[in-house]
Short mmCIF file of C-alpha atoms and ligand atoms in Angstrom, two decimals:
data_model
loop_
_atom_site.label_atom_id
_atom_site.label_comp_id
_atom_site.label_asym_id
_atom_site.label_seq_id
_atom_site.Cartn_x
_atom_site.Cartn_y
_atom_site.Cartn_z
CA MET A 1 87.72 136.30 86.23
CA ALA A 2 84.49 134.41 85.47
CA ALA A 3 83.66 131.50 87.79
CA VAL A 4 84.44 128.12 86.27
CA ASP A 5 81.38 126.17 85.20
CA ARG A 6 81.85 122.43 84.77
CA THR A 7 78.20 121.59 84.28
CA GLY A 8 77.87 118.48 82.11
CA LYS A 9 81.45 117.32 82.76
CA THR A 10 82.18 114.12 84.65
CA TYR A 11 85.33 113.21 86.59
CA PHE A 12 86.29 109.95 88.25
CA VAL A 13 88.42 110.22 91.39
CA THR A 14 90.11 107.08 92.73
CA GLY A 15 90.74 107.24 96.48
CA GLY A 16 88.11 109.96 96.60
CA ALA A 17 86.79 109.04 100.05
CA SER A 18 89.68 110.75 101.85
CA GLY A 19 92.46 113.34 101.76
CA LEU A 20 93.60 114.74 98.42
CA GLY A 21 91.03 112.83 96.38
CA LEU A 22 88.16 114.05 98.53
CA ALA A 23 89.34 117.67 98.17
CA VAL A 24 89.45 117.50 94.38
CA ALA A 25 86.05 115.79 94.28
CA LYS A 26 84.56 118.58 96.40
CA LEU A 27 86.10 121.37 94.30
CA LEU A 28 85.02 119.96 90.92
CA LEU A 29 81.57 119.25 92.28
CA ALA A 30 81.27 122.82 93.58
CA GLN A 31 82.18 123.98 90.08
CA GLY A 32 79.20 122.09 88.65
CA ALA A 33 80.75 118.77 87.56
CA ASN A 34 79.46 115.26 88.16
CA ILE A 35 81.83 113.25 90.30
CA ALA A 36 82.35 109.54 90.78
CA ILE A 37 84.29 108.60 93.87
CA GLY A 38 85.94 105.19 93.56
CA ASP A 39 87.28 103.83 96.84
CA LYS A 40 87.85 100.63 98.78
CA ASN A 41 86.53 102.29 101.91
CA VAL A 42 82.82 101.69 101.37
CA GLU A 43 81.62 103.24 104.62
CA ASP A 44 83.38 106.60 104.14
CA GLY A 45 82.79 106.59 100.40
CA LYS A 46 79.03 106.08 100.71
CA LYS A 47 78.74 108.65 103.49
CA THR A 48 80.72 111.17 101.45
CA ALA A 49 78.62 110.66 98.33
CA GLU A 50 75.41 111.05 100.34
CA THR A 51 76.67 114.29 101.85
CA LEU A 52 77.83 115.66 98.51
CA GLY A 53 74.48 115.07 96.82
CA PRO A 54 73.01 113.67 93.60
CA ARG A 55 75.88 114.75 91.31
CA CYS A 56 78.21 112.51 93.32
CA LEU A 57 78.25 108.75 92.72
CA PHE A 58 80.08 106.29 94.94
CA CYS A 59 81.61 103.24 93.28
CA GLU A 60 83.08 100.49 95.41
CA LEU A 61 86.52 100.04 93.88
CA ASP A 62 89.67 98.07 94.40
CA VAL A 63 92.27 99.77 92.19
CA THR A 64 94.40 96.62 92.20
CA GLN A 65 91.70 94.77 90.24
CA LYS A 66 91.29 95.62 86.58
CA GLU A 67 87.72 94.29 86.45
CA SER A 68 86.74 96.39 89.44
CA MET A 69 88.18 99.49 87.74
CA ARG A 70 86.41 98.68 84.47
CA ALA A 71 83.06 98.18 86.20
CA ALA A 72 83.41 101.45 88.14
CA MET A 73 84.30 103.44 85.00
CA ARG A 74 81.39 101.90 83.10
CA SER A 75 78.85 102.58 85.82
CA THR A 76 80.07 106.19 85.91
CA VAL A 77 79.53 106.59 82.17
CA ALA A 78 76.12 104.88 82.45
CA GLU A 79 75.09 107.21 85.28
CA PHE A 80 76.33 110.54 83.89
CA LYS A 81 76.55 109.78 80.13
CA GLY A 82 80.12 111.04 79.91
CA LEU A 83 83.66 110.95 81.26
CA HIS A 84 86.06 113.86 80.96
CA GLY A 85 88.79 113.01 83.40
CA VAL A 86 90.30 110.54 85.84
CA ILE A 87 92.25 111.65 88.88
CA ASN A 88 94.25 108.74 90.29
CA CYS A 89 94.51 109.56 94.00
CA ALA A 90 94.27 106.10 95.62
CA GLY A 91 97.58 105.23 97.23
CA VAL A 92 99.38 103.82 100.24
CA GLY A 93 102.68 104.57 101.94
CA SER A 94 105.39 102.17 103.05
CA ALA A 95 108.00 101.87 105.78
CA PHE A 96 110.33 98.94 105.14
CA THR A 97 114.07 99.09 104.60
CA THR A 98 115.91 97.15 101.88
CA VAL A 99 117.42 94.93 104.57
CA ASP A 100 115.99 95.18 108.08
CA LYS A 101 117.80 95.38 111.44
CA LYS A 102 117.81 91.58 111.69
CA GLY A 103 119.41 91.29 108.24
CA GLU A 104 116.18 90.12 106.55
CA PRO A 105 115.62 91.35 103.00
CA HIS A 106 112.59 93.51 102.17
CA SER A 107 109.41 91.42 102.11
CA ASP A 108 108.18 90.83 98.57
CA LYS A 109 104.65 90.57 99.90
CA PHE A 110 104.79 94.16 101.07
CA TRP A 111 106.60 95.25 97.88
CA ASP A 112 103.74 93.74 95.85
CA PHE A 113 101.10 95.33 98.08
CA VAL A 114 102.48 98.84 97.50
CA MET A 115 103.16 98.29 93.81
CA LYS A 116 99.69 96.87 93.22
CA ILE A 117 97.92 99.88 94.71
CA ASN A 118 100.20 102.72 93.61
CA ALA A 119 101.59 101.57 90.26
CA TYR A 120 99.03 99.04 88.98
CA GLY A 121 96.17 101.10 90.43
CA THR A 122 97.31 104.14 88.46
CA PHE A 123 97.88 102.05 85.34
CA TYR A 124 94.37 100.54 85.57
CA GLY A 125 92.73 103.87 86.38
CA SER A 126 94.42 105.52 83.41
CA SER A 127 94.04 102.77 80.83
CA GLU A 128 90.48 101.77 81.73
CA GLY A 129 89.42 105.41 82.09
CA ALA A 130 91.04 106.42 78.80
CA ALA A 131 89.41 103.49 76.98
CA GLU A 132 85.98 104.68 78.16
CA MET A 133 86.75 108.32 77.29
CA ALA A 134 87.99 107.31 73.82
CA LYS A 135 84.56 105.81 73.01
CA LEU A 136 82.81 109.10 73.75
CA PRO A 137 82.48 112.03 71.35
CA ALA A 138 85.23 114.65 71.35
CA ASP A 139 84.53 118.40 71.70
CA ALA A 140 84.79 120.83 68.78
CA GLU A 141 88.60 120.97 69.13
CA GLY A 142 88.96 117.19 69.23
CA ASN A 143 89.54 117.04 73.01
CA ARG A 144 88.05 114.36 75.22
CA GLY A 145 89.62 114.77 78.62
CA VAL A 146 92.56 114.46 80.95
CA ILE A 147 94.19 111.90 83.22
CA ILE A 148 95.88 113.21 86.37
CA ASN A 149 98.26 110.81 88.05
CA VAL A 150 99.44 111.34 91.61
CA ALA A 151 103.06 110.51 92.40
CA SER A 152 105.10 111.99 95.27
CA VAL A 153 108.38 113.81 95.77
CA ALA A 154 109.50 110.38 97.02
CA ALA A 155 109.79 109.47 93.33
CA TYR A 156 112.88 111.72 93.33
CA GLU A 157 114.11 111.83 96.94
CA GLY A 158 112.90 108.70 98.66
CA GLN A 159 113.75 108.59 102.33
CA ARG A 160 115.04 105.62 104.27
CA GLY A 161 112.30 102.97 104.41
CA GLN A 162 110.58 104.21 101.25
CA LEU A 163 112.01 101.63 98.84
CA ALA A 164 108.68 100.25 97.62
CA TYR A 165 106.84 103.57 97.87
CA SER A 166 109.51 105.47 95.90
CA ALA A 167 109.70 102.75 93.26
CA SER A 168 105.92 102.77 92.84
CA LYS A 169 105.78 106.56 92.58
CA GLY A 170 108.75 106.57 90.18
CA ALA A 171 106.68 104.27 87.98
CA VAL A 172 103.78 106.73 88.15
CA VAL A 173 106.05 109.60 87.04
CA ALA A 174 107.60 107.49 84.27
CA MET A 175 104.29 106.24 82.84
CA THR A 176 102.89 109.74 82.38
CA LEU A 177 104.82 110.83 79.26
CA PRO A 178 104.24 107.67 77.19
CA MET A 179 100.60 107.80 78.30
CA ALA A 180 100.33 111.38 77.02
CA ARG A 181 101.91 110.35 73.73
CA ASP A 182 99.70 107.27 73.34
CA LEU A 183 96.50 109.14 74.15
CA SER A 184 97.08 112.28 72.07
CA ARG A 185 95.33 110.63 69.10
CA TYR A 186 92.15 110.53 71.21
CA GLY A 187 92.46 114.11 72.45
CA ILE A 188 93.26 112.93 75.98
CA ARG A 189 96.09 114.56 77.96
CA ALA A 190 98.02 112.91 80.81
CA MET A 191 99.62 114.86 83.62
CA CYS A 192 101.12 114.00 86.99
CA ILE A 193 101.38 115.83 90.32
CA ALA A 194 104.15 115.00 92.78
CA PRO A 195 102.97 116.35 96.15
CA GLY A 196 105.40 117.10 98.96
CA ILE A 197 104.14 116.97 102.54
CA MET A 198 100.42 117.57 102.49
CA ASP A 199 98.17 118.27 105.45
CA THR A 200 95.92 115.19 105.05
CA PRO A 201 94.62 113.10 108.00
CA LEU A 202 97.78 111.00 107.84
CA MET A 203 100.09 113.96 108.46
CA GLN A 204 97.77 115.60 110.98
CA SER A 205 98.18 112.57 113.23
CA ALA A 206 102.00 112.73 113.17
CA ALA A 207 103.85 113.69 116.36
CA PRO A 208 104.83 117.40 116.61
CA LYS A 209 108.53 116.46 116.55
CA VAL A 210 108.09 114.51 113.32
CA LYS A 211 106.20 117.40 111.75
CA GLU A 212 108.93 119.86 112.80
CA GLY A 213 111.61 117.63 111.31
CA LEU A 214 109.80 117.41 108.00
CA LEU A 215 109.12 121.15 107.84
CA ALA A 216 112.85 121.86 108.16
CA SER A 217 113.23 120.58 104.58
CA VAL A 218 110.51 122.83 103.14
CA ALA A 219 111.91 125.98 101.47
CA GLY A 220 108.74 127.97 102.08
CA PRO A 221 106.11 128.70 103.11
CA LYS A 222 107.04 126.79 106.29
CA ARG A 223 103.91 124.70 106.48
CA PHE A 224 102.45 121.59 104.88
CA GLY A 225 100.58 121.88 101.61
CA THR A 226 96.80 121.83 101.85
CA SER A 227 94.45 119.48 100.06
CA GLU A 228 92.74 122.60 98.65
CA GLU A 229 96.03 123.61 96.98
CA PHE A 230 96.20 120.13 95.47
CA ALA A 231 92.60 120.38 94.24
CA SER A 232 93.26 123.81 92.76
CA LEU A 233 96.23 122.43 90.78
CA CYS A 234 94.05 119.60 89.45
CA ALA A 235 91.48 122.16 88.30
CA HIS A 236 94.21 124.19 86.59
CA ILE A 237 95.50 121.08 84.80
CA ILE A 238 91.97 120.34 83.59
CA ASP A 239 91.60 123.90 82.26
CA ASN A 240 95.06 124.42 80.75
CA GLY A 241 94.99 122.49 77.50
CA TYR A 242 98.71 122.93 76.82
CA LEU A 243 99.84 121.04 79.92
CA ASN A 244 100.67 117.49 78.90
CA GLY A 245 103.09 114.66 79.71
CA GLU A 246 104.71 116.47 82.67
CA THR A 247 105.00 116.00 86.42
CA ILE A 248 104.50 119.11 88.56
CA ARG A 249 105.96 119.13 92.06
CA LEU A 250 103.56 120.71 94.55
CA ASP A 251 105.90 120.88 97.50
CA GLY A 252 106.89 124.34 98.78
CA GLY A 253 110.36 123.68 97.34
CA VAL A 254 110.95 120.74 99.67
CA ARG A 255 114.15 118.76 99.06
CA PHE A 256 114.83 115.91 101.46
CA ALA A 257 118.39 115.27 102.53
CA ASN A 258 119.60 111.82 103.59
CA LEU A 259 117.13 111.41 106.46
N1 NAD B 301 99.39 113.28 101.94
C1 NAD B 301 100.63 113.47 101.53
O1 NAD B 301 101.46 114.11 102.21
C2 NAD B 301 101.06 112.92 100.19
C3 NAD B 301 102.32 113.26 99.71
C4 NAD B 301 102.73 112.76 98.50
C5 NAD B 301 101.90 111.93 97.77
N2 NAD B 301 100.70 111.60 98.25
C6 NAD B 301 99.87 110.69 97.46
O2 NAD B 301 98.59 111.26 97.25
C7 NAD B 301 97.61 110.23 97.17
C8 NAD B 301 96.49 110.52 98.16
O3 NAD B 301 97.04 110.58 99.46
P1 NAD B 301 96.17 111.02 100.73
O4 NAD B 301 97.11 111.65 101.68
O5 NAD B 301 94.98 111.74 100.27
O6 NAD B 301 95.81 109.57 101.31
P2 NAD B 301 94.51 109.05 102.07
O7 NAD B 301 94.93 107.83 102.82
O8 NAD B 301 93.84 110.16 102.81
O9 NAD B 301 93.55 108.61 100.85
C9 NAD B 301 93.83 107.50 100.05
C10 NAD B 301 92.52 106.83 99.66
O10 NAD B 301 92.86 105.70 98.82
C11 NAD B 301 91.97 104.64 99.16
N3 NAD B 301 92.55 103.36 98.77
C12 NAD B 301 93.61 102.71 99.30
N4 NAD B 301 93.77 101.51 98.71
C13 NAD B 301 92.80 101.40 97.78
C14 NAD B 301 92.44 100.40 96.83
N5 NAD B 301 93.12 99.24 96.74
N6 NAD B 301 91.39 100.62 96.02
C15 NAD B 301 90.68 101.78 96.11
N7 NAD B 301 90.97 102.76 96.99
C16 NAD B 301 92.00 102.58 97.81
C17 NAD B 301 91.80 104.76 100.67
O11 NAD B 301 90.64 104.07 101.13
C18 NAD B 301 91.73 106.27 100.85
O12 NAD B 301 90.39 106.73 100.80
C19 NAD B 301 98.36 108.91 97.45
O13 NAD B 301 98.68 108.30 96.23
C20 NAD B 301 99.62 109.37 98.16
O14 NAD B 301 100.69 108.47 97.97
C21 NAD B 301 100.25 112.07 99.46
#
């Protein structure tokens, strides 16, 4: 099979300074694309962009702020004269129960924090990114690009303490189909990936006992998913023009019981 050549294509990756976002940025860049990494972590983001070279732009970004997202998308288009995809990887986890051990209800401050980053962040990344893409010329088949949202298997099987996280990721799954329908007139597809347990820095730091417990729920292979497997699925979604409006679980068949 011929090597993929993405020369002249530009992709914006939110949360691209770390983990899954960084892996997809690296892969698309290696395939010739221009990449903009949008992240709140300025130190890691700048360092990453410097290491990755002139086809990688770092944009300081807070996904919870629409204006910040708009400015980042616009500077990407100004720098590379195009935008062909947005991969919404910025996200945070949560660990709060609906009512805690002292009988206190879930903090709405924390609920808002998670919702703002995971649900609003994805909404802003998609809508602001699509608006920029829609202004640009389509290819010969009328296609402009693709949005890839990142949910989690917690959208379907949230564990204890994942109330806010699961709700935010459920929103990400649910927004993908109407987004695909809305954007079809512009030749923009919208897809979603729901990763299972992925071997990012967060999971690497977990205690061996915790890791073992999680792996028991994976059908196989009995290991965590890699960020390279995530990146490879993103690349496939970009290339397969008939994938639209769907969420793909990337999870080794994991199904969490009542943990
Ligand atoms: N790692 C997993 O096992 C796993 C499983 C399921 C889903 N996911 C989802 O995949 C996505 C990426 O996860 P990861 O493991 O790579 O996480 P990560 O922590 O390695 O990377 C997340 C990035 O998002 C950035 N970020 C956080 N808040 C931001 C904000 N307000 N504005 C801009 N950037 C912000 C962080 O600085 C960081 O660089 C997340 O949405 C996560 O929920 C991860």
